[in-house]
XYZ file of C-alpha atoms in Angstrom:
686
model
C 73.227 139.208 80.266
C 71.280 141.019 77.555
C 68.524 143.584 78.049
C 66.121 141.739 75.738
C 63.391 139.417 76.984
C 64.534 135.862 77.646
C 64.116 133.381 74.826
C 61.713 130.514 75.340
C 63.405 127.188 74.622
C 62.937 123.594 75.824
C 65.088 122.423 78.690
C 68.345 120.871 77.498
C 68.499 123.006 74.357
C 69.485 126.255 76.065
C 72.543 127.959 74.554
C 75.305 128.607 77.061
C 78.708 130.302 77.080
C 79.858 127.558 79.465
C 81.108 125.242 76.746
C 83.100 122.084 77.267
C 86.073 123.762 75.624
C 85.799 126.774 77.940
C 86.047 124.482 80.983
C 89.594 123.443 80.103
C 90.949 126.539 78.338
C 93.406 128.038 80.804
C 91.883 125.999 83.630
C 93.904 124.706 86.562
C 92.773 122.502 89.439
C 94.645 123.667 92.529
C 95.911 120.819 94.698
C 98.300 121.135 97.634
C 99.674 124.372 99.084
C 102.811 124.957 101.158
C 104.680 127.864 102.770
C 108.411 128.476 102.287
C 109.481 131.558 104.195
C 107.721 134.495 102.526
C 106.954 132.437 99.428
C 103.837 130.391 98.846
C 103.861 127.311 96.621
C 100.990 125.274 95.245
C 100.325 122.623 92.613
C 98.074 123.069 89.577
C 96.771 120.288 87.352
C 96.292 121.805 83.887
C 94.140 120.020 81.300
C 95.377 122.117 78.396
C 98.962 121.140 79.203
C 98.315 117.465 78.695
C 96.886 117.140 82.213
C 100.274 117.655 83.845
C 100.730 119.013 87.373
C 102.842 122.171 87.581
C 104.311 123.752 90.720
C 103.721 127.480 91.123
C 105.644 129.890 93.378
C 104.125 133.134 94.534
C 107.015 135.299 95.657
C 106.919 137.843 98.467
C 106.621 140.541 95.807
C 103.348 139.061 94.599
C 104.492 137.615 91.285
C 103.631 134.040 90.311
C 106.163 131.825 88.571
C 105.964 128.259 87.251
C 108.778 125.989 88.383
C 108.695 123.982 85.161
C 109.354 125.239 81.611
C 106.334 125.988 79.418
C 104.452 123.025 78.052
C 105.898 121.602 74.850
C 103.082 119.938 72.877
C 105.614 118.412 70.467
C 107.145 116.395 73.269
C 110.664 117.238 72.091
C 111.410 118.669 75.522
C 110.474 116.851 78.696
C 107.221 118.106 80.156
C 107.883 117.802 83.887
C 104.856 116.595 85.819
C 104.810 116.615 89.646
C 102.658 113.568 90.169
C 103.282 110.374 92.113
C 101.501 107.058 91.621
C 101.803 105.828 95.212
C 98.504 104.088 96.037
C 97.757 104.787 92.318
C 95.830 107.912 93.369
C 99.007 109.801 94.291
C 99.163 113.028 96.291
C 102.050 114.266 98.405
C 104.306 114.353 95.340
C 106.408 117.380 96.333
C 107.913 119.448 99.123
C 109.842 122.716 99.355
C 112.297 124.280 101.785
C 114.539 127.354 101.414
C 113.718 127.475 97.724
C 114.752 123.881 97.069
C 111.969 121.717 95.660
C 111.855 117.925 95.702
C 109.209 116.250 93.568
C 108.260 112.940 91.974
C 107.939 113.099 88.191
C 105.150 111.115 86.571
C 107.275 109.740 83.739
C 109.743 107.730 85.838
C 108.410 108.220 89.410
C 111.917 109.101 90.611
C 112.432 111.967 93.041
C 114.077 115.030 91.535
C 115.584 118.103 93.172
C 115.390 121.655 91.861
C 117.667 124.188 93.537
C 116.933 127.930 93.610
C 117.858 129.443 90.257
C 120.283 132.351 90.102
C 119.819 134.229 86.849
C 118.726 131.208 84.836
C 116.443 128.225 84.638
C 117.143 125.491 87.174
C 116.681 121.986 85.824
C 115.486 119.039 87.917
C 118.230 116.626 89.017
C 117.323 113.029 89.960
C 118.134 112.020 93.524
C 116.812 108.428 93.535
C 118.129 105.484 91.503
C 117.141 104.727 87.938
C 115.531 101.338 87.420
C 115.048 98.844 84.658
C 111.415 98.440 85.743
C 109.197 101.255 84.517
C 108.040 103.301 87.521
C 109.370 100.540 89.748
C 109.938 102.746 92.807
C 107.440 105.435 93.731
C 107.707 108.111 96.414
C 105.332 110.390 98.311
C 104.935 112.535 101.440
C 108.462 113.968 101.311
C 109.733 116.072 104.227
C 113.056 117.160 105.674
C 114.709 115.345 108.589
C 115.867 118.305 110.681
C 117.951 116.177 113.033
C 119.823 114.733 110.047
C 120.881 117.614 107.765
C 120.781 116.722 104.095
C 118.338 113.858 104.559
C 114.703 113.425 103.580
C 111.887 111.322 105.022
C 109.234 109.833 102.756
C 107.118 106.845 101.725
C 108.498 104.487 99.090
C 106.322 102.010 97.234
C 108.256 99.275 95.427
C 106.891 97.598 92.324
C 110.235 95.972 91.578
C 109.918 92.322 90.463
C 111.866 90.954 93.450
C 109.710 92.889 95.920
C 106.459 91.845 94.273
C 107.611 88.224 93.995
C 108.490 88.128 97.680
C 105.258 89.694 98.925
C 102.739 88.993 96.178
C 102.143 92.727 95.730
C 103.898 96.087 95.893
C 105.788 96.853 99.109
C 105.307 100.063 101.098
C 108.041 101.420 103.376
C 109.055 104.535 105.270
C 112.540 105.469 104.104
C 115.225 108.103 104.604
C 117.349 109.206 101.673
C 120.013 111.845 100.974
C 118.981 114.964 99.084
C 122.380 115.323 97.407
C 121.664 112.599 94.843
C 124.316 110.180 96.111
C 121.683 107.417 96.174
C 121.584 107.521 92.375
C 124.960 105.747 92.223
C 124.658 103.998 95.589
C 121.067 102.779 96.172
C 122.103 101.403 99.574
C 122.065 104.991 100.820
C 118.262 104.770 100.838
C 117.599 103.552 104.389
C 114.452 101.552 105.134
C 113.102 102.707 108.495
C 109.678 101.060 108.733
C 108.371 98.042 106.841
C 106.232 94.964 107.409
C 102.807 96.604 107.256
C 100.812 96.367 104.058
C 100.608 100.169 103.947
C 102.451 103.095 105.484
C 101.618 106.767 105.111
C 102.067 110.322 106.402
C 105.511 110.093 108.063
C 106.495 113.137 110.135
C 109.545 113.862 112.274
C 110.602 116.159 115.075
C 114.162 115.766 116.232
C 114.844 112.053 116.434
C 111.158 111.178 116.816
C 109.426 109.770 113.742
C 105.685 109.060 113.575
C 103.713 107.492 110.746
C 100.455 105.732 109.919
C 100.212 102.047 109.051
C 97.482 99.533 108.293
C 97.011 96.069 106.848
C 94.644 94.325 104.480
C 91.681 94.107 104.361
C 91.241 97.494 106.053
C 91.056 100.750 104.171
C 92.506 103.778 105.990
C 89.034 105.081 106.905
C 88.276 101.683 108.489
C 91.261 101.580 110.795
C 94.876 102.726 110.958
C 97.568 102.710 113.624
C 99.696 105.684 114.580
C 103.208 104.465 115.367
C 106.156 106.417 116.777
C 109.804 105.485 117.241
C 113.245 106.997 117.800
C 115.627 107.361 114.863
C 119.253 106.443 115.582
C 122.295 107.559 113.616
C 125.147 105.436 112.312
C 128.793 106.408 113.053
C 128.778 108.845 110.110
C 125.712 110.669 111.451
C 123.363 109.304 108.803
C 119.970 107.789 109.715
C 120.347 104.104 110.534
C 117.281 102.546 112.160
C 114.232 103.111 114.336
C 114.073 101.816 117.902
C 111.556 101.818 120.757
C 108.559 101.610 118.449
C 105.157 101.934 120.060
C 101.594 102.398 118.843
C 100.025 105.624 120.092
C 96.484 105.283 118.771
C 94.312 103.517 116.248
C 93.239 99.975 115.532
C 90.882 97.898 113.446
C 87.910 100.224 114.126
C 89.694 103.533 114.651
C 90.900 105.703 111.786
C 93.783 108.068 112.495
C 94.832 110.703 109.945
C 97.308 113.606 109.725
C 99.779 113.044 112.538
C 101.984 116.029 113.330
C 104.116 117.504 116.089
C 103.028 120.666 117.879
C 105.424 123.446 118.830
C 105.976 121.955 122.280
C 106.849 118.540 120.833
C 103.461 116.960 121.528
C 102.234 114.459 118.947
C 98.801 115.483 117.616
C 96.493 113.729 115.157
C 92.879 113.337 114.091
C 90.981 110.214 115.109
C 87.384 109.050 114.715
C 87.361 107.072 117.977
C 84.256 109.051 119.069
C 82.501 108.463 115.744
C 83.777 111.727 114.244
C 87.317 112.683 113.190
C 88.498 115.167 115.826
C 91.956 116.378 116.964
C 93.595 114.464 119.826
C 97.073 114.541 121.314
C 99.410 112.417 123.380
C 99.820 113.985 126.814
C 102.298 111.449 128.161
C 103.606 108.166 126.873
C 100.488 106.054 126.466
C 98.091 108.826 127.542
C 95.735 110.536 125.110
C 93.265 113.373 125.366
C 90.884 115.191 123.028
C 92.003 118.683 122.103
C 88.394 119.914 121.916
C 86.807 120.587 125.298
C 84.083 118.191 126.371
C 85.567 115.239 124.520
C 84.909 116.436 120.987
C 82.180 117.599 118.636
C 79.985 116.021 115.963
C 82.036 117.564 113.175
C 84.526 115.925 110.834
C 87.998 117.407 111.288
C 89.742 114.868 109.095
C 88.671 112.695 106.223
C 89.301 109.653 104.035
C 92.925 109.061 103.104
C 92.535 108.568 99.368
C 95.630 110.577 98.483
C 98.711 112.005 100.124
C 99.317 115.632 100.972
C 96.031 116.158 102.815
C 95.958 118.717 105.633
C 92.937 119.380 107.874
C 94.668 121.274 110.689
C 97.598 123.601 111.233
C 99.126 125.124 114.350
C 99.051 128.918 114.118
C 100.663 129.632 117.485
C 101.651 127.296 120.341
C 98.599 125.166 121.107
C 96.306 127.170 118.811
C 95.029 125.403 115.709
C 93.164 126.406 112.584
C 90.988 123.489 111.477
C 88.704 122.556 108.621
C 85.431 121.232 110.039
C 82.797 119.501 107.900
C 79.128 119.280 108.810
C 76.129 118.318 106.668
C 78.221 118.289 103.520
C 79.756 121.731 104.028
C 83.216 122.797 105.187
C 84.040 125.724 107.429
C 87.114 127.040 109.200
C 87.379 127.230 112.972
C 89.997 128.139 115.553
C 90.750 125.593 118.261
C 92.104 127.481 121.246
C 94.650 126.055 123.715
C 91.886 125.719 126.328
C 89.879 123.468 123.998
C 87.287 126.005 122.855
C 86.348 125.612 119.194
C 85.332 128.949 117.676
C 83.924 129.376 114.188
C 85.772 131.639 111.791
C 83.531 133.804 109.644
C 84.480 133.071 106.037
C 82.390 132.448 102.918
C 84.068 129.094 102.297
C 81.956 125.970 101.862
C 84.789 123.699 100.659
C 88.321 123.624 102.112
C 90.848 121.092 100.858
C 94.068 122.289 102.533
C 94.992 124.012 105.818
C 98.674 124.917 106.261
C 100.409 127.274 108.687
C 102.299 130.197 107.180
C 104.596 130.489 110.184
C 103.924 133.962 111.586
C 101.457 133.082 114.326
C 98.209 134.090 112.648
C 98.460 133.527 108.892
C 97.420 130.264 107.309
C 97.289 129.001 103.758
C 94.174 127.261 102.493
C 92.794 125.962 99.238
C 89.149 126.901 99.458
C 86.104 127.953 97.495
C 82.412 128.809 97.658
C 79.315 127.924 95.603
C 80.158 130.890 93.345
C 83.965 130.725 93.453
C 86.279 127.918 92.360
C 88.838 126.335 94.678
C 91.823 128.659 94.844
C 94.906 129.249 97.008
C 94.263 131.788 99.757
C 95.989 133.411 102.708
C 93.726 133.580 105.744
C 94.815 136.109 108.361
C 93.346 134.976 111.689
C 93.076 137.806 114.204
C 91.080 138.472 117.361
C 88.504 141.251 117.614
C 87.035 141.632 121.079
C 88.183 138.079 121.822
C 86.550 136.607 118.736
C 88.543 135.377 115.754
C 88.054 137.153 112.459
C 89.616 136.477 109.090
C 91.218 138.588 106.449
C 91.361 136.740 103.119
C 93.759 137.258 100.234
C 93.357 135.325 97.012
C 96.720 134.266 95.591
C 95.731 133.130 92.123
C 93.422 134.794 89.654
C 90.562 132.655 88.488
C 90.252 132.018 84.794
C 89.262 135.136 82.841
C 86.317 134.990 80.502
C 83.943 133.061 82.743
C 80.292 134.194 82.741
C 79.095 136.405 85.560
C 77.298 135.136 88.638
C 73.880 135.330 86.985
C 74.804 132.100 85.155
C 75.732 130.208 88.305
C 73.298 127.758 89.868
C 73.808 127.957 93.628
C 73.006 124.621 95.280
C 70.492 123.921 97.983
C 71.494 121.352 100.585
C 68.704 118.776 100.727
C 67.955 115.873 103.026
C 65.446 113.244 102.021
C 64.040 109.905 103.089
C 65.347 106.744 101.501
C 64.684 103.044 102.011
C 63.869 101.745 105.495
C 63.403 105.287 106.796
C 67.068 106.088 106.254
C 68.016 109.734 105.605
C 70.353 110.691 102.782
C 71.769 113.995 101.587
C 72.559 115.925 98.442
C 73.187 119.263 96.779
C 70.404 120.346 94.411
C 71.336 122.645 91.509
C 68.300 124.045 89.622
C 68.563 125.027 85.928
C 69.939 128.555 85.640
C 70.300 130.696 82.518
C 69.567 134.442 82.595
C 68.855 134.571 78.853
C 66.415 131.677 78.489
C 63.332 130.271 80.119
C 61.417 127.086 79.430
C 57.885 126.815 78.008
C 55.138 127.092 80.586
C 54.497 123.796 82.367
C 57.704 122.151 81.166
C 59.987 120.549 83.723
C 63.717 119.933 83.329
C 65.556 116.653 82.924
C 67.593 115.652 85.969
C 71.165 114.410 86.144
C 71.838 112.526 89.378
C 75.571 112.662 90.047
C 77.250 109.947 92.120
C 80.678 110.636 93.598
C 83.538 108.176 93.458
C 85.008 106.157 96.252
C 82.338 105.190 97.224
C 83.890 106.516 100.443
C 83.993 110.121 99.287
C 81.577 113.055 99.242
C 79.885 115.669 97.089
C 81.926 118.844 96.885
C 80.173 122.054 97.941
C 82.069 124.446 95.677
C 81.666 126.056 92.275
C 82.165 123.473 89.550
C 81.861 124.796 86.015
C 81.348 121.202 84.919
C 78.056 121.186 86.858
C 77.179 124.630 85.477
C 77.724 123.179 82.000
C 74.559 121.162 82.648
C 72.473 123.650 84.628
C 73.054 126.474 82.130
C 71.631 124.224 79.384
C 68.451 123.554 81.297
C 69.275 120.457 83.320
C 68.670 120.036 87.000
C 71.584 118.417 88.847
C 71.678 116.710 92.214
C 75.005 115.638 93.701
C 74.153 112.811 96.096
C 75.790 111.965 99.430
C 74.444 108.448 99.808
C 74.956 106.215 102.807
C 78.672 105.479 103.034
C 79.719 109.036 102.178
C 82.104 110.911 104.426
C 81.340 114.097 106.319
C 78.465 112.720 108.404
C 80.308 110.649 111.005
C 81.455 107.039 111.124
C 77.994 105.436 111.574
C 76.776 107.035 108.330
C 79.988 105.976 106.612
C 79.451 102.387 107.733
C 75.955 102.207 106.231
C 77.638 100.879 103.097
C 79.424 98.026 104.856
C 78.245 94.878 103.093
C 75.657 96.963 101.232
C 77.416 98.536 98.267
C 75.122 98.331 95.277
C 72.109 98.487 97.580
C 72.232 101.512 99.910
C 73.930 103.806 97.383
C 71.501 102.823 94.634
C 68.466 103.244 96.894
C 69.654 106.698 97.965
C 70.320 107.774 94.376
C 66.842 106.701 93.327
C 65.346 108.374 96.407
C 67.040 111.669 95.486
C 65.513 111.557 92.006
C 62.055 110.692 93.339
C 62.263 113.420 95.979
C 62.931 116.099 93.377
C 60.305 114.718 90.998
C 57.677 114.643 93.752
C 58.277 118.256 94.658
C 57.798 119.171 90.999
C 61.372 120.322 90.421
C 62.172 117.883 87.585
C 60.522 115.751 84.916
C 59.936 112.244 86.346
C 60.215 110.767 82.842
C 63.642 112.285 82.158
C 65.803 111.159 85.029
C 69.442 110.306 84.275
C 72.188 108.990 86.533
C 75.913 109.378 86.000
C 79.076 108.549 87.903
C 82.732 107.683 87.575
C 84.620 104.722 89.045
C 82.608 103.614 92.092
C 79.947 106.097 91.005
C 79.922 104.293 87.670
C 79.138 101.059 89.480
C 76.230 102.726 91.263
C 75.051 104.024 87.893
C 75.169 100.573 86.296
C 73.522 98.933 89.301
C 70.740 101.537 89.324
C 69.997 100.892 85.656
C 70.247 97.135 86.070
C 68.264 96.573 89.257
C 65.870 99.556 89.332
C 63.600 101.300 86.846
C 63.811 104.843 88.234
C 66.171 106.188 85.570
C 65.578 106.651 81.857
C 69.272 106.982 80.945
C 72.752 106.716 82.398
C 76.395 107.608 81.859
C 79.135 105.367 83.238
C 82.626 106.880 83.347
C 85.247 104.165 83.943
C 82.601 102.362 86.006
C 82.755 98.907 87.551
C 80.612 96.253 85.892
C 81.998 93.017 87.362
C 82.854 92.992 91.053
C 84.573 89.621 90.760
C 86.879 90.987 88.081
C 87.606 94.008 90.255
C 88.461 91.778 93.206
C 90.991 89.843 91.140
C 92.297 92.561 88.816
C 92.933 95.892 90.489
C 95.751 97.674 92.276
C 97.074 96.962 95.755
C 95.405 99.825 97.613
C 91.882 98.690 96.754
C 92.549 94.976 96.295
C 90.698 94.145 99.537
C 88.345 97.123 99.596
C 85.405 94.936 98.608
C 85.841 92.791 101.727
C 83.974 95.441 103.678
C 81.710 96.706 100.891
C 80.585 93.324 99.530
C 82.147 90.368 101.360
C 85.257 88.221 101.289
C 86.522 86.933 97.968
C 86.172 84.151 96.887
C 84.176 82.888 99.879
C 81.309 85.264 99.095
C 81.386 84.741 95.335
C 77.595 84.417 95.239
C 77.132 87.927 96.641
C 79.617 89.309 94.133
C 77.641 87.781 91.300
C 74.324 88.948 92.741
C 75.548 92.575 92.882
C 77.457 92.688 89.577
C 75.496 94.293 86.719
C 77.392 92.207 84.179
C 75.665 89.059 85.490
C 72.195 90.600 85.266
C 72.164 92.278 81.886
C 68.550 91.192 81.434
C 67.751 94.021 83.827
C 69.088 96.686 81.446
C 66.553 98.550 79.374
C 67.546 102.221 79.582
C 70.068 103.740 77.149
C 73.632 104.070 78.418
C 76.802 105.869 77.379
C 80.117 104.379 78.530
C 83.297 106.487 78.728
C 86.594 104.746 79.501
C 90.368 105.361 79.588
C 92.574 102.855 77.790
C 95.288 102.862 80.489
C 93.085 102.662 83.572
C 94.827 100.497 86.184
C 92.063 100.922 88.773
C 89.106 99.886 86.593
C 90.623 98.199 83.527
C 88.986 98.724 80.100
C 87.707 95.155 80.004
C 85.069 96.213 82.545
C 83.639 98.758 80.096
C 83.930 96.371 77.170
C 81.956 93.675 78.983
C 79.023 95.970 79.633
C 79.061 97.367 76.080
C 79.009 93.844 74.663
C 76.047 92.976 76.879
C 74.135 96.066 75.731
C 74.837 95.167 72.112
C 73.572 91.615 72.670
C 70.279 93.020 73.959
C 70.060 95.738 71.270
C 69.811 98.415 73.968
C 70.651 101.915 72.709
C 74.159 102.775 73.778
C 77.354 104.640 72.936
C 80.969 103.870 73.818
C 84.010 106.141 73.749
C 87.483 104.828 74.580
C 90.063 107.509 75.363
C 93.531 106.397 74.347
C 96.268 107.179 76.849
C 93.906 108.162 79.658
C 93.956 106.468 83.035
C 91.483 106.511 85.911
C 89.885 109.892 85.324
C 90.349 112.106 82.315
C 93.121 114.709 82.564
C 93.785 115.884 79.030
C 91.793 118.796 77.642
C 90.679 116.974 74.494
C 89.409 114.023 76.526
C 87.474 116.203 78.962
C 85.876 118.161 76.125
C 84.908 115.098 74.124
C 83.527 113.258 77.164
C 81.228 116.142 78.129
C 80.035 116.823 74.602
C 79.422 113.132 73.917
C 77.334 112.854 77.067
C 75.291 115.942 76.152
C 74.718 114.575 72.640
C 73.631 111.268 74.168
C 71.052 112.886 76.467
C 69.701 114.870 73.532
C 69.130 111.662 71.592
C 67.443 109.959 74.551
C 65.361 112.861 75.901
C 64.393 114.343 72.558
C 66.028 117.755 72.450
C 68.655 119.261 70.181
C 71.615 120.781 71.992
C 72.530 124.323 71.020
C 76.165 123.208 70.751
C 77.593 121.810 67.551
C 78.602 118.305 68.607
C 80.061 115.491 66.579
C 77.869 112.396 67.085
C 79.474 109.425 68.797
C 80.764 107.048 66.156
C 79.379 103.537 66.435
C 76.476 104.509 68.679
C 73.710 101.927 68.539
C 69.983 102.717 68.468
C 70.368 106.456 69.043
């Protein structure tokens, strides 16, 4: 910050050191975290390394080391990428024990093993069979089978032609496989333990007991899952053979169970929303269940939607004592659940926690957490008692990116609640424009960007995002909306979107914009809406069926619900049954809600950003809406990113997408961005 008086410049034109390029330079999105003795491991997705996911080890001496060789932009050397495509969204792609790492590589989706290196670089060795079908077998949620030394437990998703032909879609199974790589030459060594359900997930084992989640179409895992458990028998050689005595512990069509795990005493624990909120429960005897929180539970979410693998909301610190991530009103916190059922808040600054993992010494835990002024990062949380109250010591394990502006540039959000249609209440995080070196002319009000999260069963993230600060530091207001259907507010709020997608979410987005305009925080004539995937659908529907917004940005958004119902991946192939109605029986509703069938409702300018290899929302969705805009001569811009899938991972794509969107808003709202931006080629009417 300079000592001179702030410059006076119109909103949107403010110069900012938070450039699109600075967001990806040296950036790394921290994913899962795991303990291995005194070492800590985590995954980092790095845009400037082609978007690949690298595994990082922090040794007991404090040094950090990448498992994979440095990125080779020429592609002459294989750029290992720890990413699975199970459920298309992935997660749970790796595991580590005693220095040995097992991971799924993006290129072929095979599992590979890396042994501890002694004086040299250890190279990954495949341990699952090669296939003629590209990425035909995919693996996730790998763990060790302690009762069967040398064997692993995991989920396998088969896209092999025979499997798809026999079932009409990919096949999900719980399997055991040898870590020594013998299955490469003898695929029969991969033993199928659980099959028959449309989906399986989160297998865990203790001794010969194996538990896992399962569910069938048309349910999504936040609608209803079953927690199954069975006994694993050995064949004469001592290898895993089959499961017997299977029984369902919890769950059903209207009960979502997530993160099963065994406690130190052998008890099976899990999170279930049977009370309306995800809370920890346990099996106390065969067929008997009890809440772990005294009084039957609390109105807090300890658990969440199973979009990806590798998620952890609780960890056992000491016998019967858990550290949990609890979400309330859009904000995460940490709490200690004592053996007697008392839930006690832990005083930390965290507002977003994405991982909770025990470190194994009785009071340390590993988390990935952040605050409104600090990005998500790997941390050690030391949970101790002081006069019978838990306190936390916090150690950050990874330095944040150097060169970021100081805190005076950061817009800290305000949690807001506002009235929407039919008296319904909705939520959001409001970020006012913030720039210590500039102020706007007297009486001017900023443009607003209404951000819609994906899913739509997801939530706004209450943590520092430099991508949001990119906008606020240039003079935009931003509101990140938790519309009806978002998670973190209990099951009844989540179910507000049942049969109402394209209605409730759109109404809540418009209500957020009106609320901020009415309180004088933003310019009512310069309201924009943006979103990706499901948020892109909400964006398109808002522009098509409402007149609240003057502009929009759709990132890989859904334009035709009928096309989505017939041309998407297995995981979400029946998602619309609950959000819209059954296909094709409810074809009329699909057409009524699809923006592509109501293009006469479009009048506001739109920019469309799309990946060419998106298997979740194929490019034809974007192309249909662009063609409709062209037919109506509505100002628009379209950017297709070659090689990108569902979400942009490469640095050049992220930079171009942000700069193109800023350029677009400048054309629509009448300001000139301080950044030098190449105009979007082929833009119409701008």
